[in-house]
CSV table of C-alpha atoms in Angstrom, one decimal:
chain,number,residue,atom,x,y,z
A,15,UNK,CA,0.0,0.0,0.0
A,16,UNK,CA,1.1,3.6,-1.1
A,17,UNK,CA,2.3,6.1,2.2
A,18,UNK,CA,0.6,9.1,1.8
A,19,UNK,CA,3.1,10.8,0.6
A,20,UNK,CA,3.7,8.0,-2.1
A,21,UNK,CA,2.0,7.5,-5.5
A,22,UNK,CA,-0.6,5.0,-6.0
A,23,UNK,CA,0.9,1.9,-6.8
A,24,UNK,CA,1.4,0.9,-11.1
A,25,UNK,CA,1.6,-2.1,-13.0
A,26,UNK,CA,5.8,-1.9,-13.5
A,27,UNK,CA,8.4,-0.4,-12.5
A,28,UNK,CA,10.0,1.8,-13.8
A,29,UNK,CA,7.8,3.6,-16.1
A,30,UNK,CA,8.4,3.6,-19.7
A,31,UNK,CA,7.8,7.5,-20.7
A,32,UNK,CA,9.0,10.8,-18.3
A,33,UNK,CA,5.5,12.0,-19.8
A,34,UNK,CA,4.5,9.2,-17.1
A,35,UNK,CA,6.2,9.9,-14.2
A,36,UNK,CA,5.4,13.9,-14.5
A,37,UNK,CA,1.9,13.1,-14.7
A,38,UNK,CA,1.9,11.4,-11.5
A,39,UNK,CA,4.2,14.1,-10.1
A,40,UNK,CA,1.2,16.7,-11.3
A,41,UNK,CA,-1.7,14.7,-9.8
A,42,UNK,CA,-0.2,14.5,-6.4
A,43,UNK,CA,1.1,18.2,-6.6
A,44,UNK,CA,4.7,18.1,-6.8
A,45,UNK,CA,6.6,20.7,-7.9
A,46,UNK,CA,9.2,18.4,-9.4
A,47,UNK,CA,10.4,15.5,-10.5
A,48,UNK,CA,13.8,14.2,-10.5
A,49,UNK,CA,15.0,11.2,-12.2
A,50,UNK,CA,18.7,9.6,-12.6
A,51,UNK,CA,20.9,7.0,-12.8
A,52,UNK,CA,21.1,4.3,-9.5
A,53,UNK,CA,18.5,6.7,-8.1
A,54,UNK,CA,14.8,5.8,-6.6
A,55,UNK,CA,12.5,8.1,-8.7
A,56,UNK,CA,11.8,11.1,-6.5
A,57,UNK,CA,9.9,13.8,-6.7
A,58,UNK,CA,9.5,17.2,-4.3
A,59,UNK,CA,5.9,17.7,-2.4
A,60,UNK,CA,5.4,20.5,0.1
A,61,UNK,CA,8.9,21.4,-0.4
A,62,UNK,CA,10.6,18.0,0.6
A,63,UNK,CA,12.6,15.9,-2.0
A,64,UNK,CA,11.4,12.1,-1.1
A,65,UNK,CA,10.9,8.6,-3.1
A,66,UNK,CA,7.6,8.9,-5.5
A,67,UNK,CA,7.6,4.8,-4.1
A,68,UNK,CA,9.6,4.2,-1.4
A,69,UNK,CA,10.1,0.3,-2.8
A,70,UNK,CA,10.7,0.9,-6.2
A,71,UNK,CA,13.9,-0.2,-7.7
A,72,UNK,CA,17.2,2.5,-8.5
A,73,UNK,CA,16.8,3.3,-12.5
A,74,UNK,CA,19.3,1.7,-14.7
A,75,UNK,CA,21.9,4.1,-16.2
A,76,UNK,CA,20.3,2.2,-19.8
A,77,UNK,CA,16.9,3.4,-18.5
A,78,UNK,CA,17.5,7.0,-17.8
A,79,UNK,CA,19.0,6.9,-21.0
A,80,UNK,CA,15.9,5.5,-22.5
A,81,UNK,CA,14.0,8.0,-20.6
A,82,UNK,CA,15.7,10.7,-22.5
A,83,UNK,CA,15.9,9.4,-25.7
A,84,UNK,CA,12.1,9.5,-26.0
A,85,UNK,CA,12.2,13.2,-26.1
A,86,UNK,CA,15.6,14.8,-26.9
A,87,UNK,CA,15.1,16.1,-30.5
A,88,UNK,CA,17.1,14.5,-33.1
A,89,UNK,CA,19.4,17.5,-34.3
A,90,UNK,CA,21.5,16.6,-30.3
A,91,UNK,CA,21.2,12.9,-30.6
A,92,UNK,CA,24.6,11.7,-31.4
């Protein structure tokens, strides 16, 4: 069960878009969302960094890179 300062819980971790993890971050009224390499997604609500799931697993150097990937315009890829 989520804390309640935690998102609800989701099918799989981690989340396959940023488009995802900032909407979560925007229902529960954070201000921010920070995502990164052998880091817990975490986000900042009422002015306190903390984990968006206090159980999820670190994100994968490969998956942060996914992460950015999907939304980095060509032209700086490479």
């Amino acid at each position: 069960m989520a804390s309640k300062n935690s998102a609800p819980l989701v099918a799989s971790h981690p989340l396959t878009h940023v488009d995802d993890y900032l909407e979560i971050g925007q229902k529960a009224g954070a201000s921010d969302v920070h995502l990164a390499a052998n880091a817990r997604p975490k986000w900042r609500l009422h002015g306190r960094l903390e984990p968006i799931w206090p159980d999820a697993p670190r994100l994968t150097a490969e998956h942060t890179a996914a992460l950015a990937e999907a939304f980095v315009p060509e032209v700086y890829k490479n």
